[in-house]
mmCIF file of C-alpha atoms in Angstrom:
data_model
loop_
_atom_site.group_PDB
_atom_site.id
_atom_site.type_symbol
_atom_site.label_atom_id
_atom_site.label_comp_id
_atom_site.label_asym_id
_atom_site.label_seq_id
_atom_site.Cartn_x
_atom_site.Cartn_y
_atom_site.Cartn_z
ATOM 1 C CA UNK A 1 32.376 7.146 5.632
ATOM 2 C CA UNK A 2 29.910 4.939 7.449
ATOM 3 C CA UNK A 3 29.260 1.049 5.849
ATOM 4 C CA UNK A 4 27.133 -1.666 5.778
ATOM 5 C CA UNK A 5 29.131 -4.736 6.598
ATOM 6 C CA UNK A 6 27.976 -8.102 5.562
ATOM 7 C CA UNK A 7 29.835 -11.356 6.156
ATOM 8 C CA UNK A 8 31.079 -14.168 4.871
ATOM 9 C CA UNK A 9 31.322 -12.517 1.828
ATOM 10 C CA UNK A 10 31.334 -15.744 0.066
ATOM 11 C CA UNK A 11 29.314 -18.961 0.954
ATOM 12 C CA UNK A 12 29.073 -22.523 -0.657
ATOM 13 C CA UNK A 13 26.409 -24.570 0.673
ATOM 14 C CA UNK A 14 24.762 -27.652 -0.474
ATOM 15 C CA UNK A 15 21.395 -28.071 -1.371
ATOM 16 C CA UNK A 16 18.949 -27.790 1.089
ATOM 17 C CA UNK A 17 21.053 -26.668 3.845
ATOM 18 C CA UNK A 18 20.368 -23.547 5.816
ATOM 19 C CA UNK A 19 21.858 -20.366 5.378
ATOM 20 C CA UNK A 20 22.423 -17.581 7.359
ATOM 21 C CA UNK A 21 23.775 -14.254 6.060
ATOM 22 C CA UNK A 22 25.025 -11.736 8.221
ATOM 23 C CA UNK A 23 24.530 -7.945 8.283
ATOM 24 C CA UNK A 24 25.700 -4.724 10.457
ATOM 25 C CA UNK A 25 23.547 -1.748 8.991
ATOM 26 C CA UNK A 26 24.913 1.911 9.479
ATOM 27 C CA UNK A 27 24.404 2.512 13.526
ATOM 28 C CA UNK A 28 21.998 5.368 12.945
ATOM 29 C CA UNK A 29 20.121 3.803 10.358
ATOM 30 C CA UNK A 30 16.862 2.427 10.981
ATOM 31 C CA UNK A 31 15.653 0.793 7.654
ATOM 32 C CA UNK A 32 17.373 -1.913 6.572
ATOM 33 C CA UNK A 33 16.740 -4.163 3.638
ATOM 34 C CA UNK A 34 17.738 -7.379 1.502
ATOM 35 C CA UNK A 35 18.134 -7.559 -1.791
ATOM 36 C CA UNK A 36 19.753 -10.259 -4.179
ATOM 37 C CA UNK A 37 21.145 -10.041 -7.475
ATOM 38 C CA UNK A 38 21.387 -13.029 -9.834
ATOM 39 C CA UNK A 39 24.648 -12.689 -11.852
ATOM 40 C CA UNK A 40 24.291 -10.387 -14.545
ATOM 41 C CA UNK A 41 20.835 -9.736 -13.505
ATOM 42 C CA UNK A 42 19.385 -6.573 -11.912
ATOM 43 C CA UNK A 43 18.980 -5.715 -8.144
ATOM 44 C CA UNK A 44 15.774 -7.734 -7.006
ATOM 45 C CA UNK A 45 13.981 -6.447 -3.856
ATOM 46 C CA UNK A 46 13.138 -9.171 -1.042
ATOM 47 C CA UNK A 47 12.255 -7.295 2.117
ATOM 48 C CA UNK A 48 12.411 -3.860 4.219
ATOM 49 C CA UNK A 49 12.139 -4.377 7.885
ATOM 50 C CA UNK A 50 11.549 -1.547 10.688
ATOM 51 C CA UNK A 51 11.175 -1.673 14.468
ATOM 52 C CA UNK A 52 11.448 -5.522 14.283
ATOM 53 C CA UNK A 53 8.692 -6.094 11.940
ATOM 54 C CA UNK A 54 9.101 -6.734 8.392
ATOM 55 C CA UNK A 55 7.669 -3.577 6.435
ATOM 56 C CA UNK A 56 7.287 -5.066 2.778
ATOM 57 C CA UNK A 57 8.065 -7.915 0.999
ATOM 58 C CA UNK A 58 8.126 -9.000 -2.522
ATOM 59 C CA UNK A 59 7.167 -12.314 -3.879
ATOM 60 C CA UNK A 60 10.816 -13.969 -4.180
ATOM 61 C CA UNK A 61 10.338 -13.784 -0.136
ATOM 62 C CA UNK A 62 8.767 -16.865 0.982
ATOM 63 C CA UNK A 63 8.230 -19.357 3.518
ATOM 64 C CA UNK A 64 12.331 -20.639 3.032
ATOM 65 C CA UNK A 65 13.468 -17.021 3.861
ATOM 66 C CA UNK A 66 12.820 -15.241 7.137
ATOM 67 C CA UNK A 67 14.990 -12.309 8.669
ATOM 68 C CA UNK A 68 15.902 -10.989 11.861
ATOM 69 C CA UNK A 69 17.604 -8.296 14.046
ATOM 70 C CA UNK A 70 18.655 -10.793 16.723
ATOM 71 C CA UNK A 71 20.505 -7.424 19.037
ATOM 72 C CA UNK A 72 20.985 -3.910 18.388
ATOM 73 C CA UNK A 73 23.713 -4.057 15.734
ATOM 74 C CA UNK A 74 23.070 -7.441 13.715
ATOM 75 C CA UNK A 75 20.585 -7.848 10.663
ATOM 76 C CA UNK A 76 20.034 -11.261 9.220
ATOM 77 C CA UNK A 77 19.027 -13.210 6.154
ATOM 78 C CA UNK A 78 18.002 -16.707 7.005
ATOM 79 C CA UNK A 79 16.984 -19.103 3.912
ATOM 80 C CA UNK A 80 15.773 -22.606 5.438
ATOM 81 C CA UNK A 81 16.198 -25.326 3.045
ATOM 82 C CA UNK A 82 18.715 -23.045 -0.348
ATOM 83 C CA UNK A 83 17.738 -24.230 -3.857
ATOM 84 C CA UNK A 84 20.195 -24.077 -6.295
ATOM 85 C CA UNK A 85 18.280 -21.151 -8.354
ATOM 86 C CA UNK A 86 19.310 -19.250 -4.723
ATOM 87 C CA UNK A 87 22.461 -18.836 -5.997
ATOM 88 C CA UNK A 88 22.811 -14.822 -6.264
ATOM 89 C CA UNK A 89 24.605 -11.894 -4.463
ATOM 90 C CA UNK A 90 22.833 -11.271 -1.360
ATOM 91 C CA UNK A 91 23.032 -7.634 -0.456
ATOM 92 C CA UNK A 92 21.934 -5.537 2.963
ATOM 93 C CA UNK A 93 21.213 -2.465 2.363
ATOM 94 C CA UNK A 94 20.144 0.304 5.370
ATOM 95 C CA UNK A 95 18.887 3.810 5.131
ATOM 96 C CA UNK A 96 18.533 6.599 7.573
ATOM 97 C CA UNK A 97 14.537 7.625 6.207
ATOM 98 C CA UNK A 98 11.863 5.273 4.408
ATOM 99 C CA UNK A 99 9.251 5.586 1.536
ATOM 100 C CA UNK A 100 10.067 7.650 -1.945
ATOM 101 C CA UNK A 101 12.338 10.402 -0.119
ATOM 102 C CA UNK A 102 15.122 8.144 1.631
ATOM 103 C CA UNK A 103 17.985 9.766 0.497
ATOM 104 C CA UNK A 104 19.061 6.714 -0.724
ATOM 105 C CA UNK A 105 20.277 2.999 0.681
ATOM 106 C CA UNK A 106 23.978 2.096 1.298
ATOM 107 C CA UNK A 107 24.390 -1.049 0.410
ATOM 108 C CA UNK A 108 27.066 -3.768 1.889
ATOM 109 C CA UNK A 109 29.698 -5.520 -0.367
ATOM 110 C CA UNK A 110 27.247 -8.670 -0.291
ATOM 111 C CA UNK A 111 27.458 -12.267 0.375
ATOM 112 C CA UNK A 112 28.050 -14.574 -3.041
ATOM 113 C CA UNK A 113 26.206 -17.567 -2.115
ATOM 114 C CA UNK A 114 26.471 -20.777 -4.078
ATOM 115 C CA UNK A 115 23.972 -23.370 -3.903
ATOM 116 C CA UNK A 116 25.970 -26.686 -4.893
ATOM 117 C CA UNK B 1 3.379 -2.524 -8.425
ATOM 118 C CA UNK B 2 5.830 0.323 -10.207
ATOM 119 C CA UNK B 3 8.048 -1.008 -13.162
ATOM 120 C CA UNK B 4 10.946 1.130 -15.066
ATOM 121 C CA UNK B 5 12.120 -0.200 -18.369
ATOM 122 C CA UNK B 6 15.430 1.364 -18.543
ATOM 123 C CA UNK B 7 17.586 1.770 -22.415
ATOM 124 C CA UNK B 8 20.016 0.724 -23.569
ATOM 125 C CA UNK B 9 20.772 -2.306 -22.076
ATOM 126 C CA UNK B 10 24.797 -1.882 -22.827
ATOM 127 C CA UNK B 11 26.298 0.823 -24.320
ATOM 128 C CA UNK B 12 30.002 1.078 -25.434
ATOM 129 C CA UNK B 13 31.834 4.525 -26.439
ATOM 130 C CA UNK B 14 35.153 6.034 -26.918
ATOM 131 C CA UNK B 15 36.963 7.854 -24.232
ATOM 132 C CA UNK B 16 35.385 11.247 -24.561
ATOM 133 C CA UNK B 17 32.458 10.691 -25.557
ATOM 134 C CA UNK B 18 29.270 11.114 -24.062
ATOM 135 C CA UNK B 19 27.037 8.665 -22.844
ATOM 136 C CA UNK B 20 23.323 8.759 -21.996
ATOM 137 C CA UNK B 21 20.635 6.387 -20.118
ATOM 138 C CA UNK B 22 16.929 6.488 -20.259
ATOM 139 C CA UNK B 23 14.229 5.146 -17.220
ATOM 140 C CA UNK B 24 10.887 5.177 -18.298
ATOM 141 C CA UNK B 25 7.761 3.830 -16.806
ATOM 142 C CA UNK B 26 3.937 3.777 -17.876
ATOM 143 C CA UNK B 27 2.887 5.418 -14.498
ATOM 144 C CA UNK B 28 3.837 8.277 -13.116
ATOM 145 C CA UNK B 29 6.618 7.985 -10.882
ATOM 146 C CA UNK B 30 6.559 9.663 -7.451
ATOM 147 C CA UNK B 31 10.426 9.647 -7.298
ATOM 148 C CA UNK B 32 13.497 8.037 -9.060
ATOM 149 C CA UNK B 33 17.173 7.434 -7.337
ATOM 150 C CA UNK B 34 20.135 6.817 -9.848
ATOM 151 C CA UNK B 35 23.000 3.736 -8.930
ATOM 152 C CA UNK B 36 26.173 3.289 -10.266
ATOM 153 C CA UNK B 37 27.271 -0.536 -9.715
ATOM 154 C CA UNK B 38 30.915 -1.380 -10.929
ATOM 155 C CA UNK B 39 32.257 -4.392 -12.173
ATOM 156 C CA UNK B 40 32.150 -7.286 -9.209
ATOM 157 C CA UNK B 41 31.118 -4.255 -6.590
ATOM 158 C CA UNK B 42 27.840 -3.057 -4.610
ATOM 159 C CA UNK B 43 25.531 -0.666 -5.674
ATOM 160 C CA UNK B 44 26.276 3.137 -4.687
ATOM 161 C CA UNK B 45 23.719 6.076 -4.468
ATOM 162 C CA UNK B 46 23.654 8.688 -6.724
ATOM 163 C CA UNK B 47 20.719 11.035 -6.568
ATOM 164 C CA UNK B 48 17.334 11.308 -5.871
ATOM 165 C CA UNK B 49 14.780 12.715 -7.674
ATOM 166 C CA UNK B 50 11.035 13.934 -6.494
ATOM 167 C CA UNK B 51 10.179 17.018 -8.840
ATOM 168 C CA UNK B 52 8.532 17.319 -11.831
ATOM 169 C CA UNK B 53 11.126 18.303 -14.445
ATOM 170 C CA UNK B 54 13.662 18.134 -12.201
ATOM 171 C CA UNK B 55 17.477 18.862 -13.177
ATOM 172 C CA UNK B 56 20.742 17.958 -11.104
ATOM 173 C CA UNK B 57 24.369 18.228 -11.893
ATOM 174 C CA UNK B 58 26.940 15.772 -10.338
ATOM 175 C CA UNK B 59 30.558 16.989 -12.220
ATOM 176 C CA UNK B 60 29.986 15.844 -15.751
ATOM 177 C CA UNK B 61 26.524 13.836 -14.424
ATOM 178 C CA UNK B 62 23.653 15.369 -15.576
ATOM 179 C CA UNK B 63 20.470 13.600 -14.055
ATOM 180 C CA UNK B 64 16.820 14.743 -15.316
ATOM 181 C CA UNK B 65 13.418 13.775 -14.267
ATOM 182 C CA UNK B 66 10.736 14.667 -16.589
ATOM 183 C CA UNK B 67 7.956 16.959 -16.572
ATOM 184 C CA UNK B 68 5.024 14.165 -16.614
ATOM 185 C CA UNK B 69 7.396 12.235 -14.020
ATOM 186 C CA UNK B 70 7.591 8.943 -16.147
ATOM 187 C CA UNK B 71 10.931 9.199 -17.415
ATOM 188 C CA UNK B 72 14.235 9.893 -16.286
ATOM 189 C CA UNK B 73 17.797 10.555 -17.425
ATOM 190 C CA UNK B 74 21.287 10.036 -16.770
ATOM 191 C CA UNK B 75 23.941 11.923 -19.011
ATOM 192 C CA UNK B 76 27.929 11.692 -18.465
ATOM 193 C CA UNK B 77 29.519 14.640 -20.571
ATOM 194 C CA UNK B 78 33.139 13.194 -21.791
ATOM 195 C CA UNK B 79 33.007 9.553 -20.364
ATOM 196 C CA UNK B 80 36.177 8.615 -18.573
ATOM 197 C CA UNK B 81 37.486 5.158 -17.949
ATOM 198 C CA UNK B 82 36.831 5.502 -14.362
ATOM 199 C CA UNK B 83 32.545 5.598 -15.703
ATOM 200 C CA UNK B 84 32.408 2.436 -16.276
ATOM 201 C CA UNK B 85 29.667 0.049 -14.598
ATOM 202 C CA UNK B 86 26.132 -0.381 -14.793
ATOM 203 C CA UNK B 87 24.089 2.255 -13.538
ATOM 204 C CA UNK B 88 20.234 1.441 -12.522
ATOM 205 C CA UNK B 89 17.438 3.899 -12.235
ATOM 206 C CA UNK B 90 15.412 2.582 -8.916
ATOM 207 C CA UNK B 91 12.135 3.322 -7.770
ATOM 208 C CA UNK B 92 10.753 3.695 -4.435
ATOM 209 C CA UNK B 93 7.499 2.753 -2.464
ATOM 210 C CA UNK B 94 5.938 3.747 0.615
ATOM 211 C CA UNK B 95 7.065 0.767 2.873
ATOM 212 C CA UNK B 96 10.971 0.939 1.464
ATOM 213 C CA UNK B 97 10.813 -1.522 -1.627
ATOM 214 C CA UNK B 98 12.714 -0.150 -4.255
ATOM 215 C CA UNK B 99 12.503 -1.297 -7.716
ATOM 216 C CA UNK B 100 15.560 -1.560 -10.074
ATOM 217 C CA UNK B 101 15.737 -1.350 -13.616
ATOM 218 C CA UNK B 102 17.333 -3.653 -15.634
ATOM 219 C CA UNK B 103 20.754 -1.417 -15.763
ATOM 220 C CA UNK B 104 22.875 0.385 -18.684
ATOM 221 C CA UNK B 105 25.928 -0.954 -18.677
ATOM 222 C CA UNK B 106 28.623 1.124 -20.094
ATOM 223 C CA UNK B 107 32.347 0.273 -21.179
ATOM 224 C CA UNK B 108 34.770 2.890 -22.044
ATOM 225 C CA UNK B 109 37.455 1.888 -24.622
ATOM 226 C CA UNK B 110 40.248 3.806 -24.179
#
């Protein structure tokens, strides 16, 4: 069955150092997404992205974070200067269809980042 | 923006038994999609729902949406230990943001 593959699946940074989390949606997938979960928290939406432009994005997305699809296979998470309240699972997530009748995302194993 | 309150927050039972999971929201929804997350692991897709009143059977899942399309449902007939997790209800807008609720999360002694 098809996955979304993120790596490193663990990262230890220090404090404002810059991050970048890695992502390889499903190849026919054309939606892909981040989302972060704060342990033993629920799944927190931060942004959808399509055709290289960023589709929505909640308020947890600011200036520090900014994504990208830098060729045809890679999707990334950048956050600029991490905070130590960044600490969370980061997870990509990438669906086939958008909007209330997707079908559903697969989501990656996700990135543990820890903000030292 | 949408918001599901989803009950109970944990929820422990005996091998067996069954075990149930409520989403509801003030608004009407225009869908709802079901995730099971286990222990230390990703989220997986369930099911989707769009219709009002809206049943679907997964094995001994039984997922509901209701008729005024503000509440949903998960049931598992006869839990197993393999069940256990937290499952979210999520919903979905337009441009692809999905919200979560805050997640049942169920332990099976057994």
């Amino acid at each position: 069955e098809p996955e979304v593959t993120q790596t490193p699946s663990h990262q230890v940074t220090q404090m404002g150092q810059e991050v970048i989390l890695r992502c390889v949606p499903i190849s026919n997938h054309l939606y892909f997404y981040w989302y972060r979960q704060i342990l033993g928290q629920k799944v927190e939406f931060l942004v959808s992205f399509y055709n290289n432009e960023i589709s929505e994005k909640s308020e947890i997305f600011d200036d520090q974070f900014s994504v990208e699809r830098p060729d045809g296979s890679n999707f990334t998470l950048k956050i600029r200067s991490t905070k130590l309240e960044d600490s969370a699972m980061y997870f990509c997530a990438s669906s086939e269809y958008i909007g209330p009748v997707n079908y559903g995302y697969t989501f990656g194993s996700g990135t543990r980042l820890t903000v030292v | 923006g949408q918001q599901v309150m989803q009950i109970p927050q944990y929820q422990h039972v005996q091998e067996g038994e069954d075990f149930t999971t409520y989403c509801n929201s003030s608004t009407t929804l225009s869908n709802i999609q079901w995730y099971k997350q286990r222990p230390g692991g990703h989220p997986v897709f369930l099911i989707q729902l769009v219709k009002s009143g809206e049943v679907k059977k997964q094995k001994r899942l039984t997922f509901q949406f209701g008729e005024a399309k503000k509440n949903s449902s998960l049931h598992i007939t006869a839990t197993q230990t393999t069940d256990v997790g937290t499952y979210f209800c999520a919903v979905n807008t337009n441009a692809g943001k999905s919200t979560f609720g805050d997640g049942t999360t169920l332990t099976v002694k057994p």
